[in-house]
Amino acid sequence: MADFRSDTVTKPSKAMLEAMSSAEVGDDVYGDDPTVNALEARVAKMFGKESAIFTPTGSLANQLAIRTLVKPGEELLAEANSHIVRAELGAAATFSGITTRTWKSENGIVKFNEVLEMLSPNAGPYLVSTKAIAIENTHNFGGGGVQSIYEIERLREESARVDVKMHLDGARIWNAHIASGTTFLDYGKNFDTISVCFSKGLGAPIGSAMLSNNELVSEARVWRKRYGAGMRQVGYLAAAANYALDNNISRLTQDHQRAMAIANACSSAAPSTIEPENVKTNIVALDLSKLSISAPELNLQLKEVGILTGALGPNFLRVVTHLDITDLDMEKILKILPDLLKRALVA
Ligand SMILES: *Cc1c(COP(=O)(O)O)cnc(C)c1O
């Protein structure tokens, strides 16, 4: 099977497994795991932050950030198709007791003015008070789009004036950095809290982190334990993340080139399905609404010939490239997918 469902399907390489099995470990709840401590210090420094906390999932990293920024009954602003809103199963409401108000944007790309218009800080006893804004970069359901650092900086400048905090859902910030050239430090400057995933494009089997200042990370450490995610000898997993940071960031360009090749082939066969210029990273979001085939149908046809993709809506088929995709997988999808799209063109 050529597995284009997600960049989460990768398996650790032999070299990564070796790095894991030779890791020095200790009880991380006691702060005794040297490999976890080194990873947390390293990733915090990369983004110019004081501290970081290792978590099993990106969802937990996001939720720890939200928990520390927004109090019960207060409000987080987020994009309508963001992971925090659609894919974390109501965690922010369930665990933190907060409300979320959303803005909608084309392909998930943020325009600072549209968000500023929604701010309702210090609303007193009349309206819900806005405490934080979440930005997703790259934007997953938006098709891997990269947020403009200009828009982020403007939003930061204006929201800071009214003490509204900013959270970066940076599950794929590595891809955003590679595609845009924006440094991790420049991203770091503009956010109070950041979540990053080692288990997406970087290829670790598990692991994320939440980054912030010492105070908020200390608070997050209490909540992580309370949520039941205080972990023990997880240096074995942190070693995979360290290995991924050492070896798997710059190679993301290959994933991006391959996604572009798929987008170009699909666009040539069926122009309405994708604008190749919108494909900036490793995600190809195909819009089948003008074709005579649905996403679940196309997904099934592809599966029958050994290609796995994601049907994320009736007309939304997602194709994701990653480090376990082979040249053969690429040949296969480039040969078959454009052909199936062509057949589904409405005459
Ligand atoms: C994958 C992902 C996460 C975290 O997901 P987990 O499965 O909980 O690790 C968060 N945000 C975005 C945008 C993601 O794609």
mmCIF file of C-alpha atoms and ligand atoms in Angstrom:
data_model
loop_
_atom_site.group_PDB
_atom_site.id
_atom_site.type_symbol
_atom_site.label_atom_id
_atom_site.label_comp_id
_atom_site.label_asym_id
_atom_site.label_seq_id
_atom_site.Cartn_x
_atom_site.Cartn_y
_atom_site.Cartn_z
ATOM 1 C CA MET A 1 0.000 0.000 0.000
ATOM 2 C CA ALA A 2 1.183 3.501 -0.857
ATOM 3 C CA ASP A 3 -0.019 5.359 2.227
ATOM 4 C CA PHE A 4 -0.823 9.023 1.536
ATOM 5 C CA ARG A 5 -3.420 9.334 4.334
ATOM 6 C CA SER A 6 -1.301 11.420 6.683
ATOM 7 C CA ASP A 7 2.236 12.285 7.711
ATOM 8 C CA THR A 8 1.433 10.527 10.995
ATOM 9 C CA VAL A 9 1.687 7.038 9.432
ATOM 10 C CA THR A 10 5.499 6.938 9.318
ATOM 11 C CA LYS A 11 7.380 4.254 11.207
ATOM 12 C CA PRO A 12 10.667 4.920 13.016
ATOM 13 C CA SER A 13 13.736 4.150 10.917
ATOM 14 C CA LYS A 14 16.436 1.782 12.100
ATOM 15 C CA ALA A 15 18.696 4.716 13.002
ATOM 16 C CA MET A 16 15.889 6.371 14.978
ATOM 17 C CA LEU A 17 15.217 3.101 16.826
ATOM 18 C CA GLU A 18 18.916 2.842 17.671
ATOM 19 C CA ALA A 19 18.910 6.386 19.057
ATOM 20 C CA MET A 20 15.850 5.462 21.121
ATOM 21 C CA SER A 21 17.219 2.220 22.522
ATOM 22 C CA SER A 22 20.488 3.806 23.589
ATOM 23 C CA ALA A 23 18.835 6.771 25.345
ATOM 24 C CA GLU A 24 19.693 7.590 28.939
ATOM 25 C CA VAL A 25 16.477 7.696 30.956
ATOM 26 C CA GLY A 26 15.085 8.471 34.395
ATOM 27 C CA ASP A 27 11.744 9.169 36.056
ATOM 28 C CA ASP A 28 10.448 12.256 34.268
ATOM 29 C CA VAL A 29 7.768 12.972 36.872
ATOM 30 C CA TYR A 30 10.700 13.549 39.256
ATOM 31 C CA GLY A 31 12.409 15.631 36.541
ATOM 32 C CA ASP A 32 15.089 12.932 36.351
ATOM 33 C CA ASP A 33 15.050 11.985 32.689
ATOM 34 C CA PRO A 34 18.126 13.616 31.100
ATOM 35 C CA THR A 35 16.946 12.945 27.536
ATOM 36 C CA VAL A 36 13.552 14.559 28.127
ATOM 37 C CA ASN A 37 15.203 17.482 29.903
ATOM 38 C CA ALA A 38 17.610 17.973 26.998
ATOM 39 C CA LEU A 39 14.800 17.835 24.438
ATOM 40 C CA GLU A 40 12.677 20.338 26.362
ATOM 41 C CA ALA A 41 15.602 22.758 26.723
ATOM 42 C CA ARG A 42 16.581 22.341 23.090
ATOM 43 C CA VAL A 43 13.176 22.926 21.549
ATOM 44 C CA ALA A 44 12.473 25.896 23.865
ATOM 45 C CA LYS A 45 15.765 27.491 22.793
ATOM 46 C CA MET A 46 15.054 26.918 19.091
ATOM 47 C CA PHE A 47 11.989 29.172 19.401
ATOM 48 C CA GLY A 48 13.519 31.623 21.897
ATOM 49 C CA LYS A 49 11.295 30.428 24.740
ATOM 50 C CA GLU A 50 12.305 29.851 28.392
ATOM 51 C CA SER A 51 10.847 26.358 28.809
ATOM 52 C CA ALA A 52 9.052 23.481 27.182
ATOM 53 C CA ILE A 53 7.093 20.449 28.326
ATOM 54 C CA PHE A 54 7.072 17.109 26.511
ATOM 55 C CA THR A 55 3.615 15.623 25.859
ATOM 56 C CA PRO A 56 2.374 12.412 24.256
ATOM 57 C CA THR A 57 0.173 14.272 21.740
ATOM 58 C CA GLY A 58 -0.196 17.604 20.004
ATOM 59 C CA SER A 59 -3.766 17.818 21.236
ATOM 60 C CA LEU A 60 -2.516 17.747 24.824
ATOM 61 C CA ALA A 61 0.142 20.377 24.032
ATOM 62 C CA ASN A 62 -2.590 22.629 22.599
ATOM 63 C CA GLN A 63 -4.886 21.967 25.542
ATOM 64 C CA LEU A 64 -2.186 22.748 28.117
ATOM 65 C CA ALA A 65 -1.557 26.046 26.349
ATOM 66 C CA ILE A 66 -5.259 26.907 26.248
ATOM 67 C CA ARG A 67 -5.605 25.903 29.920
ATOM 68 C CA THR A 68 -2.876 28.305 30.969
ATOM 69 C CA LEU A 69 -4.023 31.238 28.792
ATOM 70 C CA VAL A 70 -7.820 31.166 29.123
ATOM 71 C CA LYS A 71 -9.843 30.774 32.323
ATOM 72 C CA PRO A 72 -13.251 29.068 32.594
ATOM 73 C CA GLY A 73 -15.957 31.207 30.994
ATOM 74 C CA GLU A 74 -13.454 33.184 28.949
ATOM 75 C CA GLU A 75 -12.925 33.003 25.231
ATOM 76 C CA LEU A 76 -10.445 31.692 22.682
ATOM 77 C CA LEU A 77 -10.642 32.871 19.066
ATOM 78 C CA ALA A 78 -9.698 30.305 16.434
ATOM 79 C CA GLU A 79 -10.209 29.595 12.750
ATOM 80 C CA ALA A 80 -13.371 27.608 11.960
ATOM 81 C CA ASN A 81 -11.475 24.711 10.356
ATOM 82 C CA SER A 82 -8.610 24.606 12.823
ATOM 83 C CA HIS A 83 -7.507 21.398 14.548
ATOM 84 C CA ILE A 84 -8.315 22.932 17.954
ATOM 85 C CA VAL A 85 -11.894 23.559 16.884
ATOM 86 C CA ARG A 86 -12.626 20.480 14.752
ATOM 87 C CA ALA A 87 -10.287 17.684 15.727
ATOM 88 C CA GLU A 88 -9.797 17.889 19.495
ATOM 89 C CA LEU A 89 -13.301 16.654 20.280
ATOM 90 C CA GLY A 90 -14.387 19.649 22.337
ATOM 91 C CA ALA A 91 -11.444 19.313 24.726
ATOM 92 C CA ALA A 92 -11.175 23.055 25.395
ATOM 93 C CA ALA A 93 -14.811 23.214 26.505
ATOM 94 C CA THR A 94 -14.718 19.870 28.322
ATOM 95 C CA PHE A 95 -11.480 20.320 30.264
ATOM 96 C CA SER A 96 -10.942 24.077 30.496
ATOM 97 C CA GLY A 97 -14.574 25.230 30.544
ATOM 98 C CA ILE A 98 -13.897 27.932 27.981
ATOM 99 C CA THR A 99 -15.855 29.122 24.967
ATOM 100 C CA THR A 100 -14.457 29.266 21.469
ATOM 101 C CA ARG A 101 -15.523 31.771 18.813
ATOM 102 C CA THR A 102 -14.412 31.190 15.250
ATOM 103 C CA TRP A 103 -13.578 33.162 12.137
ATOM 104 C CA LYS A 104 -13.688 31.638 8.666
ATOM 105 C CA SER A 105 -10.993 32.169 6.106
ATOM 106 C CA GLU A 106 -10.078 30.898 2.687
ATOM 107 C CA ASN A 107 -7.790 27.874 3.044
ATOM 108 C CA GLY A 108 -7.349 28.764 6.708
ATOM 109 C CA ILE A 109 -5.028 31.676 5.903
ATOM 110 C CA VAL A 110 -5.243 34.390 8.553
ATOM 111 C CA LYS A 111 -5.833 38.074 7.778
ATOM 112 C CA PHE A 112 -5.056 40.121 10.867
ATOM 113 C CA ASN A 113 -7.903 42.603 10.325
ATOM 114 C CA GLU A 114 -10.539 39.878 10.274
ATOM 115 C CA VAL A 115 -9.388 38.634 13.676
ATOM 116 C CA LEU A 116 -8.943 42.076 15.211
ATOM 117 C CA GLU A 117 -12.556 42.915 14.393
ATOM 118 C CA MET A 118 -13.641 40.049 16.661
ATOM 119 C CA LEU A 119 -11.630 40.971 19.747
ATOM 120 C CA SER A 120 -13.706 41.583 22.844
ATOM 121 C CA PRO A 121 -11.148 42.047 25.621
ATOM 122 C CA ASN A 122 -12.121 43.006 29.174
ATOM 123 C CA ALA A 123 -15.826 42.827 28.353
ATOM 124 C CA GLY A 124 -16.842 43.030 32.013
ATOM 125 C CA PRO A 125 -20.115 41.459 33.132
ATOM 126 C CA TYR A 126 -21.775 41.948 29.734
ATOM 127 C CA LEU A 127 -20.021 39.860 27.084
ATOM 128 C CA VAL A 128 -17.516 37.031 27.036
ATOM 129 C CA SER A 129 -13.958 38.379 27.344
ATOM 130 C CA THR A 130 -11.436 37.357 24.682
ATOM 131 C CA LYS A 131 -8.250 36.059 26.283
ATOM 132 C CA ALA A 132 -6.348 34.414 23.450
ATOM 133 C CA ILE A 133 -6.101 33.821 19.704
ATOM 134 C CA ALA A 134 -4.959 30.522 18.202
ATOM 135 C CA ILE A 135 -3.171 30.428 14.841
ATOM 136 C CA GLU A 136 -2.514 27.143 13.029
ATOM 137 C CA ASN A 137 0.662 27.009 10.917
ATOM 138 C CA THR A 138 0.688 25.188 8.581
ATOM 139 C CA HIS A 139 -3.078 24.920 8.330
ATOM 140 C CA ASN A 140 -4.032 21.258 8.064
ATOM 141 C CA PHE A 141 -7.614 21.247 6.765
ATOM 142 C CA GLY A 142 -6.813 24.387 4.767
ATOM 143 C CA GLY A 143 -4.435 22.305 2.640
ATOM 144 C CA GLY A 144 -1.084 22.854 4.328
ATOM 145 C CA GLY A 145 -1.098 26.617 3.748
ATOM 146 C CA VAL A 146 1.622 28.748 5.346
ATOM 147 C CA GLN A 147 0.635 31.785 7.409
ATOM 148 C CA SER A 148 2.254 35.101 6.500
ATOM 149 C CA ILE A 149 4.641 36.347 9.172
ATOM 150 C CA TYR A 150 3.524 39.889 8.267
ATOM 151 C CA GLU A 151 -0.086 39.097 9.229
ATOM 152 C CA ILE A 152 1.074 37.348 12.409
ATOM 153 C CA GLU A 153 3.219 40.333 13.438
ATOM 154 C CA ARG A 154 0.389 42.810 12.871
ATOM 155 C CA LEU A 155 -1.998 40.639 14.878
ATOM 156 C CA ARG A 156 0.574 40.311 17.661
ATOM 157 C CA GLU A 157 1.161 44.058 17.800
ATOM 158 C CA GLU A 158 -2.520 44.951 18.009
ATOM 159 C CA SER A 159 -3.658 42.133 20.323
ATOM 160 C CA ALA A 160 -0.797 42.793 22.757
ATOM 161 C CA ARG A 161 -2.131 46.327 23.252
ATOM 162 C CA VAL A 162 -5.267 44.886 24.850
ATOM 163 C CA ASP A 163 -3.421 41.995 26.538
ATOM 164 C CA VAL A 164 -4.935 39.266 24.374
ATOM 165 C CA LYS A 165 -2.453 36.361 24.173
ATOM 166 C CA MET A 166 -1.444 34.386 21.087
ATOM 167 C CA HIS A 167 -1.079 30.600 20.773
ATOM 168 C CA LEU A 168 0.594 28.895 17.813
ATOM 169 C CA ASP A 169 -0.646 25.432 16.873
ATOM 170 C CA GLY A 170 2.645 24.530 15.230
ATOM 171 C CA ALA A 171 2.086 20.812 14.682
ATOM 172 C CA ARG A 172 3.677 21.416 11.244
ATOM 173 C CA ILE A 173 5.686 24.572 11.994
ATOM 174 C CA TRP A 174 8.708 22.694 10.570
ATOM 175 C CA ASN A 175 7.002 22.616 7.180
ATOM 176 C CA ALA A 176 6.081 26.307 7.463
ATOM 177 C CA HIS A 177 9.712 27.184 8.223
ATOM 178 C CA ILE A 178 11.037 25.166 5.288
ATOM 179 C CA ALA A 179 8.464 26.607 2.870
ATOM 180 C CA SER A 180 8.748 30.266 3.936
ATOM 181 C CA GLY A 181 12.274 30.616 5.308
ATOM 182 C CA THR A 182 10.832 32.328 8.397
ATOM 183 C CA THR A 183 13.053 31.403 11.346
ATOM 184 C CA PHE A 184 11.792 29.525 14.403
ATOM 185 C CA LEU A 185 12.904 32.508 16.506
ATOM 186 C CA ASP A 186 10.708 34.848 14.462
ATOM 187 C CA TYR A 187 7.750 32.560 14.997
ATOM 188 C CA GLY A 188 8.614 32.278 18.686
ATOM 189 C CA LYS A 189 8.674 36.056 19.230
ATOM 190 C CA ASN A 190 5.058 36.442 18.218
ATOM 191 C CA PHE A 191 3.419 33.860 20.462
ATOM 192 C CA ASP A 192 2.962 33.359 24.201
ATOM 193 C CA THR A 193 2.548 29.601 23.853
ATOM 194 C CA ILE A 194 3.500 27.207 21.047
ATOM 195 C CA SER A 195 2.720 23.552 20.392
ATOM 196 C CA VAL A 196 4.918 21.494 18.090
ATOM 197 C CA CYS A 197 4.636 17.844 16.961
ATOM 198 C CA PHE A 198 7.525 15.462 16.439
ATOM 199 C CA SER A 199 5.191 12.757 15.144
ATOM 200 C CA LYS A 200 4.030 14.422 11.911
ATOM 201 C CA GLY A 201 6.498 15.267 9.160
ATOM 202 C CA LEU A 202 9.483 14.733 11.445
ATOM 203 C CA GLY A 203 8.695 11.022 11.685
ATOM 204 C CA ALA A 204 8.909 10.284 15.410
ATOM 205 C CA PRO A 205 6.478 7.587 16.575
ATOM 206 C CA ILE A 206 5.001 9.818 19.292
ATOM 207 C CA GLY A 207 5.626 13.132 20.976
ATOM 208 C CA SER A 208 4.863 16.827 21.021
ATOM 209 C CA ALA A 209 5.826 19.771 23.174
ATOM 210 C CA MET A 210 4.310 22.954 24.567
ATOM 211 C CA LEU A 211 6.671 25.936 24.759
ATOM 212 C CA SER A 212 6.287 29.127 26.761
ATOM 213 C CA ASN A 213 7.800 31.062 29.657
ATOM 214 C CA ASN A 214 8.830 29.353 32.927
ATOM 215 C CA GLU A 215 5.659 30.336 34.724
ATOM 216 C CA LEU A 216 3.182 28.941 32.192
ATOM 217 C CA VAL A 217 5.205 25.764 31.609
ATOM 218 C CA SER A 218 5.302 25.130 35.387
ATOM 219 C CA GLU A 219 1.546 25.528 35.456
ATOM 220 C CA ALA A 220 1.223 23.192 32.471
ATOM 221 C CA ARG A 221 3.327 20.603 34.300
ATOM 222 C CA VAL A 222 0.744 20.489 37.083
ATOM 223 C CA TRP A 223 -2.108 20.135 34.588
ATOM 224 C CA ARG A 224 -0.310 17.489 32.542
ATOM 225 C CA LYS A 225 -0.060 15.322 35.670
ATOM 226 C CA ARG A 226 -3.667 16.096 36.607
ATOM 227 C CA TYR A 227 -4.792 15.002 33.127
ATOM 228 C CA GLY A 228 -2.958 11.722 33.696
ATOM 229 C CA ALA A 229 -0.041 12.333 31.336
ATOM 230 C CA GLY A 230 2.836 12.497 33.798
ATOM 231 C CA MET A 231 5.239 10.033 32.200
ATOM 232 C CA ARG A 232 8.160 8.081 33.582
ATOM 233 C CA GLN A 233 11.147 6.804 31.540
ATOM 234 C CA VAL A 234 10.069 8.575 28.356
ATOM 235 C CA GLY A 235 13.597 9.525 27.388
ATOM 236 C CA TYR A 236 13.234 6.631 24.936
ATOM 237 C CA LEU A 237 10.566 8.682 23.149
ATOM 238 C CA ALA A 238 12.313 12.024 23.585
ATOM 239 C CA ALA A 239 15.340 10.419 21.893
ATOM 240 C CA ALA A 240 13.208 9.825 18.806
ATOM 241 C CA ALA A 241 12.229 13.503 18.818
ATOM 242 C CA ASN A 242 15.862 14.565 19.234
ATOM 243 C CA TYR A 243 16.831 12.305 16.347
ATOM 244 C CA ALA A 244 14.026 13.795 14.230
ATOM 245 C CA LEU A 245 15.169 17.368 14.951
ATOM 246 C CA ASP A 246 18.731 16.422 13.982
ATOM 247 C CA ASN A 247 17.892 14.585 10.787
ATOM 248 C CA ASN A 248 14.408 15.199 9.448
ATOM 249 C CA ILE A 249 13.795 18.937 9.129
ATOM 250 C CA SER A 250 15.688 19.894 5.971
ATOM 251 C CA ARG A 251 14.469 16.818 4.098
ATOM 252 C CA LEU A 252 10.909 18.196 4.261
ATOM 253 C CA THR A 253 11.691 19.978 0.974
ATOM 254 C CA GLN A 254 11.360 16.592 -0.698
ATOM 255 C CA ASP A 255 7.850 16.126 0.733
ATOM 256 C CA HIS A 256 6.930 19.589 -0.523
ATOM 257 C CA GLN A 257 8.284 18.922 -4.026
ATOM 258 C CA ARG A 258 6.406 15.646 -4.209
ATOM 259 C CA ALA A 259 3.151 17.265 -3.075
ATOM 260 C CA MET A 260 3.654 19.885 -5.787
ATOM 261 C CA ALA A 261 4.206 17.157 -8.403
ATOM 262 C CA ILE A 262 0.930 15.507 -7.388
ATOM 263 C CA ALA A 263 -0.893 18.858 -7.430
ATOM 264 C CA ASN A 264 0.441 19.720 -10.883
ATOM 265 C CA ALA A 265 -0.609 16.346 -12.287
ATOM 266 C CA CYS A 266 -4.105 16.652 -10.778
ATOM 267 C CA SER A 267 -4.483 20.215 -12.004
ATOM 268 C CA SER A 268 -3.499 19.223 -15.556
ATOM 269 C CA ALA A 269 -6.056 16.412 -15.548
ATOM 270 C CA ALA A 270 -8.868 18.284 -13.794
ATOM 271 C CA PRO A 271 -8.126 21.999 -13.280
ATOM 272 C CA SER A 272 -11.023 22.584 -10.864
ATOM 273 C CA THR A 273 -9.605 20.185 -8.277
ATOM 274 C CA ILE A 274 -6.581 22.191 -7.154
ATOM 275 C CA GLU A 275 -4.646 25.431 -7.589
ATOM 276 C CA PRO A 276 -1.030 24.214 -7.555
ATOM 277 C CA GLU A 277 0.126 27.636 -6.359
ATOM 278 C CA ASN A 278 -1.839 27.066 -3.133
ATOM 279 C CA VAL A 279 0.227 23.962 -2.410
ATOM 280 C CA LYS A 280 3.036 25.275 -0.239
ATOM 281 C CA THR A 281 3.951 22.218 1.837
ATOM 282 C CA ASN A 282 3.205 18.479 2.043
ATOM 283 C CA ILE A 283 -0.597 18.472 1.823
ATOM 284 C CA VAL A 284 -2.647 18.280 -1.381
ATOM 285 C CA ALA A 285 -6.293 19.150 -0.699
ATOM 286 C CA LEU A 286 -8.368 18.130 -3.707
ATOM 287 C CA ASP A 287 -11.764 19.749 -4.254
ATOM 288 C CA LEU A 288 -13.985 17.267 -6.108
ATOM 289 C CA SER A 289 -17.143 19.395 -6.014
ATOM 290 C CA LYS A 290 -17.149 19.948 -9.793
ATOM 291 C CA LEU A 291 -16.492 16.281 -10.622
ATOM 292 C CA SER A 292 -18.897 13.375 -10.882
ATOM 293 C CA ILE A 293 -17.172 11.411 -8.134
ATOM 294 C CA SER A 294 -17.301 11.901 -4.366
ATOM 295 C CA ALA A 295 -14.284 11.807 -2.087
ATOM 296 C CA PRO A 296 -15.323 8.511 -0.410
ATOM 297 C CA GLU A 297 -15.834 6.930 -3.867
ATOM 298 C CA LEU A 298 -12.479 8.080 -5.189
ATOM 299 C CA ASN A 299 -10.852 7.045 -1.925
ATOM 300 C CA LEU A 300 -12.249 3.518 -2.422
ATOM 301 C CA GLN A 301 -11.177 3.296 -6.076
ATOM 302 C CA LEU A 302 -7.653 4.309 -5.077
ATOM 303 C CA LYS A 303 -7.622 1.802 -2.237
ATOM 304 C CA GLU A 304 -8.494 -0.997 -4.632
ATOM 305 C CA VAL A 305 -5.304 -0.279 -6.566
ATOM 306 C CA GLY A 306 -3.115 0.071 -3.471
ATOM 307 C CA ILE A 307 -3.199 3.807 -2.736
ATOM 308 C CA LEU A 308 -4.487 5.134 0.571
ATOM 309 C CA THR A 309 -5.753 8.734 0.825
ATOM 310 C CA GLY A 310 -8.074 10.596 3.189
ATOM 311 C CA ALA A 311 -11.714 11.445 2.420
ATOM 312 C CA LEU A 312 -12.170 14.330 4.856
ATOM 313 C CA GLY A 313 -15.524 15.521 3.510
ATOM 314 C CA PRO A 314 -17.974 14.616 0.746
ATOM 315 C CA ASN A 315 -15.847 16.490 -1.802
ATOM 316 C CA PHE A 316 -12.532 16.819 0.023
ATOM 317 C CA LEU A 317 -9.803 14.275 -0.661
ATOM 318 C CA ARG A 318 -6.513 14.821 1.166
ATOM 319 C CA VAL A 319 -3.195 13.472 -0.091
ATOM 320 C CA VAL A 320 -0.201 13.883 2.241
ATOM 321 C CA THR A 321 3.460 13.219 1.491
ATOM 322 C CA HIS A 322 5.962 12.153 4.161
ATOM 323 C CA LEU A 323 9.296 10.463 4.716
ATOM 324 C CA ASP A 324 8.043 6.901 4.190
ATOM 325 C CA ILE A 325 6.734 7.667 0.679
ATOM 326 C CA THR A 326 8.948 5.891 -1.885
ATOM 327 C CA ASP A 327 9.741 6.728 -5.509
ATOM 328 C CA LEU A 328 7.535 3.779 -6.430
ATOM 329 C CA ASP A 329 4.612 5.201 -4.406
ATOM 330 C CA MET A 330 5.061 8.477 -6.311
ATOM 331 C CA GLU A 331 5.104 6.740 -9.708
ATOM 332 C CA LYS A 332 1.956 4.886 -8.759
ATOM 333 C CA ILE A 333 -0.055 7.902 -7.611
ATOM 334 C CA LEU A 334 1.107 10.093 -10.510
ATOM 335 C CA LYS A 335 -0.001 7.424 -12.949
ATOM 336 C CA ILE A 336 -3.361 6.566 -11.389
ATOM 337 C CA LEU A 337 -4.851 9.591 -9.604
ATOM 338 C CA PRO A 338 -4.881 12.077 -12.530
ATOM 339 C CA ASP A 339 -6.442 9.375 -14.686
ATOM 340 C CA LEU A 340 -9.288 8.760 -12.254
ATOM 341 C CA LEU A 341 -9.906 12.510 -11.969
ATOM 342 C CA LYS A 342 -10.044 12.853 -15.746
ATOM 343 C CA ARG A 343 -12.642 10.106 -15.946
ATOM 344 C CA ALA A 344 -14.791 11.960 -13.436
ATOM 345 C CA LEU A 345 -14.827 15.229 -15.387
ATOM 346 C CA VAL A 346 -18.388 16.264 -16.039
ATOM 347 C CA ALA A 347 -18.904 16.582 -19.778
HETATM 348 C C1 LIG B 1 -1.944 16.492 14.243
HETATM 349 C C2 LIG B 1 -2.248 17.856 14.674
HETATM 350 C C3 LIG B 1 -2.288 18.202 16.026
HETATM 351 C C4 LIG B 1 -2.058 17.203 17.148
HETATM 352 O O1 LIG B 1 -2.642 15.979 16.955
HETATM 353 P P1 LIG B 1 -2.378 14.727 17.916
HETATM 354 O O2 LIG B 1 -2.930 13.623 17.100
HETATM 355 O O3 LIG B 1 -3.132 14.984 19.153
HETATM 356 O O4 LIG B 1 -0.902 14.617 18.154
HETATM 357 C C5 LIG B 1 -2.544 19.507 16.351
HETATM 358 N N1 LIG B 1 -2.732 20.433 15.396
HETATM 359 C C6 LIG B 1 -2.691 20.153 14.093
HETATM 360 C C7 LIG B 1 -2.878 21.235 13.101
HETATM 361 C C8 LIG B 1 -2.459 18.850 13.679
HETATM 362 O O5 LIG B 1 -2.428 18.567 12.370
#
